[in-house]
Amino acid sequence: MSRKRTIASLAALAVAVALAVVVPMSSASAATCATAWNSSAVYTGGMTASHNGRNWQAKWWTQGEAPSTGGSGVWADQGTCGGGTQPPPGTNCNHPAWVAGQWYPAGSIVRYTNGQYYRAKHENPGYDPIISTWYWEPYSCGGQPPTTPPGGNTGFVVSQAQFNQMFPSRNGFYTYSGLTAALSAYPGFAKTGDETTRRREAAAFLANVNHETGGLVHIVEQNQANYPHYCDTSQPYGCPAGQAAYYGRGPVQLSWNFNYKAAGDALGLPLLTNPWLVQNDAAVAWKTALWYWNTQSGPGTMTPHHAMVNGIGFGETIRSINGALECNGRNPATVQSRVNAYQRFVQILGTTPGNNLYC
């Protein structure tokens, strides 16, 4: 081979290499999609998942929160994958109206009474789309953005920044968006009375939640030896999920089969047969806490909501939650822990604690 031909060949090779460098990669080869996000899977910091044509990386522990740039901020967007962006939303808006009690397979799309559309993430027997957010998700129809999830504009007296200040070490499961989504179940909560009353009630609720979960750290009861003890077999419905299935879960550590039955009936959720919803869905977890706060008197004589909106005082909320073990001098250190959290939270919310702090 002549030297001239060799030089020409090398020149051609150089051009080819240059072209290979300059020509941009197609979107199809930009990135390989990670394993698809699974709503029931647990993700810890650094784990990845793909969702709607994009890769996402978890910043901390999460479960049940779909990857997006909103919510709690647990997911970091890693860019498109698999050759493109999210496919355009469907243009067919002739989806049927939602009917309570009708069976919906996963993937079903319905028009809710507010005129917005929802898609079933999980099959369900006609649960309400704006309450049962584990079963339903907002759906974009006809090129319009999806419905703002419940709680997107709630007017809640606690801002996300204040919530984060109250719970600096909280578990990623306990999202602010989960809390605000749950508010629709009990619209009178923290919205009854004057501004001071509203702020005091929110602070009282969160102070008790803080104590029950160690600062929103624990999702389930830590003492597993107690798990088999929460099945009251005298109830006619028994314990269909298993004798050890009704242990404490969520912000108020909901426990016992009869409480799961009552809360599920009130919220339209199958908590008696599927108590694990409380530890898998943040909105459901918060709803069970609000159910207890607004409707149950426990060992007390009134609901915690009644105690706060009628000026009875924070001490009566303690009595309604755990008064049999803590009040009337039984455990003053625990009571003081709740009071300390309440005083700190009302300060964050810019109000005063009021009277009758102890029980």
PDB file of C-alpha atoms in Angstrom, residues 96-347:
ATOM      1  CA  PRO A  96     -68.073   7.049  31.212  1.00  0.00           C
ATOM      2  CA  ALA A  97     -69.138   8.771  34.376  1.00  0.00           C
ATOM      3  CA  TRP A  98     -67.870   7.261  37.608  1.00  0.00           C
ATOM      4  CA  VAL A  99     -70.456   5.144  39.431  1.00  0.00           C
ATOM      5  CA  ALA A 100     -70.078   4.353  43.124  1.00  0.00           C
ATOM      6  CA  GLY A 101     -70.070   0.626  43.781  1.00  0.00           C
ATOM      7  CA  GLN A 102     -69.289  -0.386  40.191  1.00  0.00           C
ATOM      8  CA  TRP A 103     -66.256  -2.631  39.653  1.00  0.00           C
ATOM      9  CA  TYR A 104     -63.351  -0.954  37.836  1.00  0.00           C
ATOM     10  CA  PRO A 105     -60.372  -2.943  36.498  1.00  0.00           C
ATOM     11  CA  ALA A 106     -56.923  -1.307  36.643  1.00  0.00           C
ATOM     12  CA  GLY A 107     -56.566   1.148  33.762  1.00  0.00           C
ATOM     13  CA  SER A 108     -60.233   2.159  33.698  1.00  0.00           C
ATOM     14  CA  ILE A 109     -60.825   5.864  32.986  1.00  0.00           C
ATOM     15  CA  VAL A 110     -63.855   7.673  34.361  1.00  0.00           C
ATOM     16  CA  ARG A 111     -65.285  11.186  34.457  1.00  0.00           C
ATOM     17  CA  TYR A 112     -65.889  12.255  38.046  1.00  0.00           C
ATOM     18  CA  THR A 113     -68.705  14.504  39.251  1.00  0.00           C
ATOM     19  CA  ASN A 114     -66.337  17.504  39.165  1.00  0.00           C
ATOM     20  CA  GLY A 115     -65.966  17.056  35.384  1.00  0.00           C
ATOM     21  CA  GLN A 116     -62.366  15.828  35.658  1.00  0.00           C
ATOM     22  CA  TYR A 117     -60.988  12.453  34.636  1.00  0.00           C
ATOM     23  CA  TYR A 118     -59.337   9.745  36.743  1.00  0.00           C
ATOM     24  CA  ARG A 119     -57.617   6.468  35.895  1.00  0.00           C
ATOM     25  CA  ALA A 120     -57.699   3.388  38.126  1.00  0.00           C
ATOM     26  CA  LYS A 121     -54.178   2.532  39.321  1.00  0.00           C
ATOM     27  CA  HIS A 122     -55.551  -0.585  41.000  1.00  0.00           C
ATOM     28  CA  GLU A 123     -58.785  -2.489  40.474  1.00  0.00           C
ATOM     29  CA  ASN A 124     -61.483  -1.455  42.935  1.00  0.00           C
ATOM     30  CA  PRO A 125     -65.226  -1.736  43.568  1.00  0.00           C
ATOM     31  CA  GLY A 126     -66.089   1.867  42.798  1.00  0.00           C
ATOM     32  CA  TYR A 127     -64.192   3.791  45.455  1.00  0.00           C
ATOM     33  CA  ASP A 128     -64.372   7.589  45.298  1.00  0.00           C
ATOM     34  CA  PRO A 129     -61.496   8.894  43.077  1.00  0.00           C
ATOM     35  CA  ILE A 130     -60.823  12.011  45.150  1.00  0.00           C
ATOM     36  CA  ILE A 131     -60.726  10.092  48.447  1.00  0.00           C
ATOM     37  CA  SER A 132     -59.175   6.773  47.448  1.00  0.00           C
ATOM     38  CA  THR A 133     -55.983   8.134  45.935  1.00  0.00           C
ATOM     39  CA  TRP A 134     -54.224   4.787  46.219  1.00  0.00           C
ATOM     40  CA  TYR A 135     -56.729   3.340  43.751  1.00  0.00           C
ATOM     41  CA  TRP A 136     -57.111   6.350  41.433  1.00  0.00           C
ATOM     42  CA  GLU A 137     -54.870   8.956  39.816  1.00  0.00           C
ATOM     43  CA  PRO A 138     -55.720  12.131  37.846  1.00  0.00           C
ATOM     44  CA  TYR A 139     -55.848  11.557  34.071  1.00  0.00           C
ATOM     45  CA  SER A 140     -55.048  14.033  31.288  1.00  0.00           C
ATOM     46  CA  CYS A 141     -57.729  14.006  28.627  1.00  0.00           C
ATOM     47  CA  GLY A 142     -57.894  15.900  25.337  1.00  0.00           C
ATOM     48  CA  GLY A 143     -54.538  17.587  25.866  1.00  0.00           C
ATOM     49  CA  GLN A 144     -55.659  19.246  29.083  1.00  0.00           C
ATOM     50  CA  PRO A 145     -53.492  18.935  32.216  1.00  0.00           C
ATOM     51  CA  PRO A 146     -54.721  16.364  34.735  1.00  0.00           C
ATOM     52  CA  THR A 147     -56.791  17.321  37.707  1.00  0.00           C
ATOM     53  CA  THR A 148     -54.895  18.886  40.555  1.00  0.00           C
ATOM     54  CA  PRO A 149     -54.872  16.171  43.218  1.00  0.00           C
ATOM     55  CA  PRO A 150     -56.958  16.817  46.323  1.00  0.00           C
ATOM     56  CA  GLY A 151     -55.088  19.131  48.633  1.00  0.00           C
ATOM     57  CA  GLY A 152     -53.338  20.985  45.803  1.00  0.00           C
ATOM     58  CA  ASN A 153     -54.966  24.242  46.924  1.00  0.00           C
ATOM     59  CA  THR A 154     -56.363  23.531  50.356  1.00  0.00           C
ATOM     60  CA  GLY A 155     -55.831  26.736  52.285  1.00  0.00           C
ATOM     61  CA  PHE A 156     -54.383  24.559  55.056  1.00  0.00           C
ATOM     62  CA  VAL A 157     -53.062  26.679  57.923  1.00  0.00           C
ATOM     63  CA  VAL A 158     -49.767  24.759  57.927  1.00  0.00           C
ATOM     64  CA  SER A 159     -47.497  25.463  54.963  1.00  0.00           C
ATOM     65  CA  GLN A 160     -45.133  22.865  53.568  1.00  0.00           C
ATOM     66  CA  ALA A 161     -42.182  24.840  54.929  1.00  0.00           C
ATOM     67  CA  GLN A 162     -43.732  24.865  58.408  1.00  0.00           C
ATOM     68  CA  PHE A 163     -44.494  21.148  58.138  1.00  0.00           C
ATOM     69  CA  ASN A 164     -40.859  20.445  57.265  1.00  0.00           C
ATOM     70  CA  GLN A 165     -39.743  22.620  60.180  1.00  0.00           C
ATOM     71  CA  MET A 166     -41.929  20.644  62.564  1.00  0.00           C
ATOM     72  CA  PHE A 167     -40.634  17.294  61.306  1.00  0.00           C
ATOM     73  CA  PRO A 168     -37.030  17.753  60.151  1.00  0.00           C
ATOM     74  CA  SER A 169     -36.235  14.024  60.422  1.00  0.00           C
ATOM     75  CA  ARG A 170     -39.511  12.621  59.146  1.00  0.00           C
ATOM     76  CA  ASN A 171     -39.771   9.462  57.102  1.00  0.00           C
ATOM     77  CA  GLY A 172     -40.256  10.156  53.390  1.00  0.00           C
ATOM     78  CA  PHE A 173     -43.514   8.193  53.547  1.00  0.00           C
ATOM     79  CA  TYR A 174     -45.210  10.965  55.515  1.00  0.00           C
ATOM     80  CA  THR A 175     -45.561  13.480  52.696  1.00  0.00           C
ATOM     81  CA  TYR A 176     -47.089  16.916  53.001  1.00  0.00           C
ATOM     82  CA  SER A 177     -49.022  16.193  49.802  1.00  0.00           C
ATOM     83  CA  GLY A 178     -50.417  13.052  51.432  1.00  0.00           C
ATOM     84  CA  LEU A 179     -51.639  15.122  54.364  1.00  0.00           C
ATOM     85  CA  THR A 180     -53.246  17.812  52.226  1.00  0.00           C
ATOM     86  CA  ALA A 181     -54.833  15.161  49.988  1.00  0.00           C
ATOM     87  CA  ALA A 182     -56.437  13.646  53.084  1.00  0.00           C
ATOM     88  CA  LEU A 183     -58.015  16.926  54.222  1.00  0.00           C
ATOM     89  CA  SER A 184     -60.943  16.521  51.823  1.00  0.00           C
ATOM     90  CA  ALA A 185     -62.209  13.603  53.933  1.00  0.00           C
ATOM     91  CA  TYR A 186     -62.855  15.934  56.915  1.00  0.00           C
ATOM     92  CA  PRO A 187     -63.298  19.497  55.622  1.00  0.00           C
ATOM     93  CA  GLY A 188     -64.046  20.876  59.105  1.00  0.00           C
ATOM     94  CA  PHE A 189     -60.579  19.994  60.380  1.00  0.00           C
ATOM     95  CA  ALA A 190     -58.440  23.122  60.987  1.00  0.00           C
ATOM     96  CA  LYS A 191     -61.101  25.165  59.167  1.00  0.00           C
ATOM     97  CA  THR A 192     -63.552  25.675  62.019  1.00  0.00           C
ATOM     98  CA  GLY A 193     -63.633  28.845  64.094  1.00  0.00           C
ATOM     99  CA  ASP A 194     -61.318  31.844  63.934  1.00  0.00           C
ATOM    100  CA  GLU A 195     -57.737  31.801  62.724  1.00  0.00           C
ATOM    101  CA  THR A 196     -56.325  31.164  66.200  1.00  0.00           C
ATOM    102  CA  THR A 197     -58.618  28.164  66.712  1.00  0.00           C
ATOM    103  CA  ARG A 198     -57.686  26.731  63.332  1.00  0.00           C
ATOM    104  CA  ARG A 199     -53.975  27.033  63.976  1.00  0.00           C
ATOM    105  CA  ARG A 200     -54.305  25.560  67.464  1.00  0.00           C
ATOM    106  CA  GLU A 201     -56.211  22.558  66.154  1.00  0.00           C
ATOM    107  CA  ALA A 202     -53.627  21.867  63.440  1.00  0.00           C
ATOM    108  CA  ALA A 203     -50.815  22.191  65.983  1.00  0.00           C
ATOM    109  CA  ALA A 204     -52.620  19.916  68.462  1.00  0.00           C
ATOM    110  CA  PHE A 205     -53.208  17.221  65.859  1.00  0.00           C
ATOM    111  CA  LEU A 206     -49.611  17.301  64.650  1.00  0.00           C
ATOM    112  CA  ALA A 207     -48.225  17.364  68.195  1.00  0.00           C
ATOM    113  CA  ASN A 208     -50.065  14.159  69.061  1.00  0.00           C
ATOM    114  CA  VAL A 209     -49.023  12.621  65.748  1.00  0.00           C
ATOM    115  CA  ASN A 210     -45.451  13.638  66.528  1.00  0.00           C
ATOM    116  CA  HIS A 211     -45.562  11.697  69.787  1.00  0.00           C
ATOM    117  CA  GLU A 212     -47.214   8.600  68.327  1.00  0.00           C
ATOM    118  CA  THR A 213     -44.656   8.229  65.517  1.00  0.00           C
ATOM    119  CA  GLY A 214     -41.456   9.538  67.063  1.00  0.00           C
ATOM    120  CA  GLY A 215     -41.500  12.672  64.930  1.00  0.00           C
ATOM    121  CA  LEU A 216     -43.153  11.070  61.866  1.00  0.00           C
ATOM    122  CA  VAL A 217     -40.381   8.481  61.726  1.00  0.00           C
ATOM    123  CA  HIS A 218     -42.242   5.227  62.404  1.00  0.00           C
ATOM    124  CA  ILE A 219     -44.867   3.971  59.964  1.00  0.00           C
ATOM    125  CA  VAL A 220     -45.711   0.765  61.820  1.00  0.00           C
ATOM    126  CA  GLU A 221     -45.640  -0.251  65.467  1.00  0.00           C
ATOM    127  CA  GLN A 222     -42.105  -1.150  66.474  1.00  0.00           C
ATOM    128  CA  ASN A 223     -42.907  -3.867  69.045  1.00  0.00           C
ATOM    129  CA  GLN A 224     -43.792  -6.801  66.812  1.00  0.00           C
ATOM    130  CA  ALA A 225     -44.547  -8.968  69.845  1.00  0.00           C
ATOM    131  CA  ASN A 226     -47.791  -6.968  70.170  1.00  0.00           C
ATOM    132  CA  TYR A 227     -49.004  -7.732  66.646  1.00  0.00           C
ATOM    133  CA  PRO A 228     -51.124 -10.819  67.468  1.00  0.00           C
ATOM    134  CA  HIS A 229     -52.880  -9.015  70.326  1.00  0.00           C
ATOM    135  CA  TYR A 230     -55.000  -6.648  68.212  1.00  0.00           C
ATOM    136  CA  CYS A 231     -57.576  -9.165  66.968  1.00  0.00           C
ATOM    137  CA  ASP A 232     -60.887  -9.014  68.843  1.00  0.00           C
ATOM    138  CA  THR A 233     -62.426 -12.348  67.845  1.00  0.00           C
ATOM    139  CA  SER A 234     -65.735 -11.440  69.512  1.00  0.00           C
ATOM    140  CA  GLN A 235     -66.516  -9.160  66.562  1.00  0.00           C
ATOM    141  CA  PRO A 236     -68.857 -10.847  64.036  1.00  0.00           C
ATOM    142  CA  TYR A 237     -66.529 -10.018  61.128  1.00  0.00           C
ATOM    143  CA  GLY A 238     -63.468 -11.407  62.921  1.00  0.00           C
ATOM    144  CA  CYS A 239     -59.999 -10.776  61.521  1.00  0.00           C
ATOM    145  CA  PRO A 240     -60.114 -11.705  57.818  1.00  0.00           C
ATOM    146  CA  ALA A 241     -56.621 -10.354  57.123  1.00  0.00           C
ATOM    147  CA  GLY A 242     -55.098 -12.604  59.811  1.00  0.00           C
ATOM    148  CA  GLN A 243     -54.817 -12.423  63.569  1.00  0.00           C
ATOM    149  CA  ALA A 244     -51.548 -10.468  63.503  1.00  0.00           C
ATOM    150  CA  ALA A 245     -52.576  -8.002  60.774  1.00  0.00           C
ATOM    151  CA  TYR A 246     -54.112  -5.167  62.809  1.00  0.00           C
ATOM    152  CA  TYR A 247     -51.043  -3.702  64.487  1.00  0.00           C
ATOM    153  CA  GLY A 248     -50.459   0.035  64.792  1.00  0.00           C
ATOM    154  CA  ARG A 249     -49.950   1.915  61.543  1.00  0.00           C
ATOM    155  CA  GLY A 250     -49.842   5.504  60.367  1.00  0.00           C
ATOM    156  CA  PRO A 251     -49.813   8.875  62.124  1.00  0.00           C
ATOM    157  CA  VAL A 252     -52.009   7.772  65.063  1.00  0.00           C
ATOM    158  CA  GLN A 253     -50.865   4.143  64.929  1.00  0.00           C
ATOM    159  CA  LEU A 254     -54.332   2.821  64.095  1.00  0.00           C
ATOM    160  CA  SER A 255     -54.743  -0.625  65.687  1.00  0.00           C
ATOM    161  CA  TRP A 256     -57.356  -3.335  66.404  1.00  0.00           C
ATOM    162  CA  ASN A 257     -59.628  -4.948  63.843  1.00  0.00           C
ATOM    163  CA  PHE A 258     -62.676  -2.966  64.987  1.00  0.00           C
ATOM    164  CA  ASN A 259     -60.874   0.332  64.384  1.00  0.00           C
ATOM    165  CA  TYR A 260     -59.771  -0.749  60.919  1.00  0.00           C
ATOM    166  CA  LYS A 261     -63.364  -1.809  60.200  1.00  0.00           C
ATOM    167  CA  ALA A 262     -64.844   1.478  61.422  1.00  0.00           C
ATOM    168  CA  ALA A 263     -62.257   3.654  59.690  1.00  0.00           C
ATOM    169  CA  GLY A 264     -62.608   1.714  56.447  1.00  0.00           C
ATOM    170  CA  ASP A 265     -66.390   2.016  56.509  1.00  0.00           C
ATOM    171  CA  ALA A 266     -66.162   5.765  57.116  1.00  0.00           C
ATOM    172  CA  LEU A 267     -63.575   6.347  54.394  1.00  0.00           C
ATOM    173  CA  GLY A 268     -64.896   3.906  51.808  1.00  0.00           C
ATOM    174  CA  LEU A 269     -61.735   1.783  51.962  1.00  0.00           C
ATOM    175  CA  PRO A 270     -61.308  -1.988  52.534  1.00  0.00           C
ATOM    176  CA  LEU A 271     -59.147  -1.591  55.617  1.00  0.00           C
ATOM    177  CA  LEU A 272     -60.537  -4.656  57.378  1.00  0.00           C
ATOM    178  CA  THR A 273     -59.411  -6.959  54.557  1.00  0.00           C
ATOM    179  CA  ASN A 274     -56.421  -4.874  53.480  1.00  0.00           C
ATOM    180  CA  PRO A 275     -55.005  -3.062  56.533  1.00  0.00           C
ATOM    181  CA  TRP A 276     -51.665  -2.729  54.727  1.00  0.00           C
ATOM    182  CA  LEU A 277     -53.120   0.201  52.775  1.00  0.00           C
ATOM    183  CA  VAL A 278     -52.421   2.339  55.844  1.00  0.00           C
ATOM    184  CA  GLN A 279     -48.685   1.685  55.574  1.00  0.00           C
ATOM    185  CA  ASN A 280     -48.522   1.779  51.763  1.00  0.00           C
ATOM    186  CA  ASP A 281     -50.492   4.924  50.884  1.00  0.00           C
ATOM    187  CA  ALA A 282     -49.629   8.224  52.570  1.00  0.00           C
ATOM    188  CA  ALA A 283     -53.038   9.795  51.917  1.00  0.00           C
ATOM    189  CA  VAL A 284     -54.831   6.764  53.375  1.00  0.00           C
ATOM    190  CA  ALA A 285     -52.561   6.856  56.421  1.00  0.00           C
ATOM    191  CA  TRP A 286     -53.335  10.529  57.045  1.00  0.00           C
ATOM    192  CA  LYS A 287     -57.065   9.912  56.517  1.00  0.00           C
ATOM    193  CA  THR A 288     -57.130   7.279  59.258  1.00  0.00           C
ATOM    194  CA  ALA A 289     -55.532   9.782  61.605  1.00  0.00           C
ATOM    195  CA  LEU A 290     -58.079  12.448  60.688  1.00  0.00           C
ATOM    196  CA  TRP A 291     -60.877   9.889  61.065  1.00  0.00           C
ATOM    197  CA  TYR A 292     -59.854   9.235  64.647  1.00  0.00           C
ATOM    198  CA  TRP A 293     -59.301  12.918  65.419  1.00  0.00           C
ATOM    199  CA  ASN A 294     -62.668  14.049  64.072  1.00  0.00           C
ATOM    200  CA  THR A 295     -64.950  11.136  65.019  1.00  0.00           C
ATOM    201  CA  GLN A 296     -63.554   9.149  67.968  1.00  0.00           C
ATOM    202  CA  SER A 297     -63.491  10.005  71.661  1.00  0.00           C
ATOM    203  CA  GLY A 298     -61.393   6.985  72.680  1.00  0.00           C
ATOM    204  CA  PRO A 299     -60.975   6.827  76.462  1.00  0.00           C
ATOM    205  CA  GLY A 300     -62.098  10.459  76.735  1.00  0.00           C
ATOM    206  CA  THR A 301     -65.538  12.042  76.600  1.00  0.00           C
ATOM    207  CA  MET A 302     -65.221  14.004  73.342  1.00  0.00           C
ATOM    208  CA  THR A 303     -63.393  13.955  70.039  1.00  0.00           C
ATOM    209  CA  PRO A 304     -60.066  15.825  69.853  1.00  0.00           C
ATOM    210  CA  HIS A 305     -61.647  18.031  67.161  1.00  0.00           C
ATOM    211  CA  HIS A 306     -64.447  19.008  69.551  1.00  0.00           C
ATOM    212  CA  ALA A 307     -61.938  19.748  72.319  1.00  0.00           C
ATOM    213  CA  MET A 308     -59.980  22.184  70.155  1.00  0.00           C
ATOM    214  CA  VAL A 309     -62.765  23.989  68.292  1.00  0.00           C
ATOM    215  CA  ASN A 310     -64.782  24.509  71.495  1.00  0.00           C
ATOM    216  CA  GLY A 311     -61.906  25.796  73.587  1.00  0.00           C
ATOM    217  CA  ILE A 312     -61.712  22.812  75.975  1.00  0.00           C
ATOM    218  CA  GLY A 313     -57.952  22.681  75.491  1.00  0.00           C
ATOM    219  CA  PHE A 314     -55.087  20.525  74.332  1.00  0.00           C
ATOM    220  CA  GLY A 315     -55.198  18.363  77.462  1.00  0.00           C
ATOM    221  CA  GLU A 316     -58.507  16.825  76.400  1.00  0.00           C
ATOM    222  CA  THR A 317     -57.016  15.706  73.085  1.00  0.00           C
ATOM    223  CA  ILE A 318     -54.452  13.688  75.058  1.00  0.00           C
ATOM    224  CA  ARG A 319     -57.262  12.124  77.107  1.00  0.00           C
ATOM    225  CA  SER A 320     -59.127  11.118  73.939  1.00  0.00           C
ATOM    226  CA  ILE A 321     -56.048   9.512  72.391  1.00  0.00           C
ATOM    227  CA  ASN A 322     -54.341   7.790  75.299  1.00  0.00           C
ATOM    228  CA  GLY A 323     -55.865   9.119  78.490  1.00  0.00           C
ATOM    229  CA  ALA A 324     -56.306   5.730  80.119  1.00  0.00           C
ATOM    230  CA  LEU A 325     -52.534   5.330  80.239  1.00  0.00           C
ATOM    231  CA  GLU A 326     -51.336   8.917  80.584  1.00  0.00           C
ATOM    232  CA  CYS A 327     -53.851  11.223  82.251  1.00  0.00           C
ATOM    233  CA  ASN A 328     -54.661  11.882  85.926  1.00  0.00           C
ATOM    234  CA  GLY A 329     -51.013  11.550  86.881  1.00  0.00           C
ATOM    235  CA  ARG A 330     -50.448   8.119  85.329  1.00  0.00           C
ATOM    236  CA  ASN A 331     -47.578   9.145  83.042  1.00  0.00           C
ATOM    237  CA  PRO A 332     -46.699  12.825  83.451  1.00  0.00           C
ATOM    238  CA  ALA A 333     -43.474  12.577  81.440  1.00  0.00           C
ATOM    239  CA  THR A 334     -45.338  11.372  78.344  1.00  0.00           C
ATOM    240  CA  VAL A 335     -47.976  14.071  78.751  1.00  0.00           C
ATOM    241  CA  GLN A 336     -45.234  16.670  79.038  1.00  0.00           C
ATOM    242  CA  SER A 337     -43.677  15.389  75.818  1.00  0.00           C
ATOM    243  CA  ARG A 338     -46.941  15.985  73.965  1.00  0.00           C
ATOM    244  CA  VAL A 339     -47.361  19.424  75.543  1.00  0.00           C
ATOM    245  CA  ASN A 340     -43.813  20.420  74.595  1.00  0.00           C
ATOM    246  CA  ALA A 341     -44.445  19.507  70.963  1.00  0.00           C
ATOM    247  CA  TYR A 342     -47.744  21.416  70.959  1.00  0.00           C
ATOM    248  CA  GLN A 343     -46.120  24.552  72.384  1.00  0.00           C
ATOM    249  CA  ARG A 344     -43.363  24.350  69.792  1.00  0.00           C
ATOM    250  CA  PHE A 345     -45.812  23.880  66.928  1.00  0.00           C
ATOM    251  CA  VAL A 346     -48.129  26.758  67.875  1.00  0.00           C
ATOM    252  CA  GLN A 347     -45.054  28.967  67.985  1.00  0.00           C
TER     253      GLN A 347
END
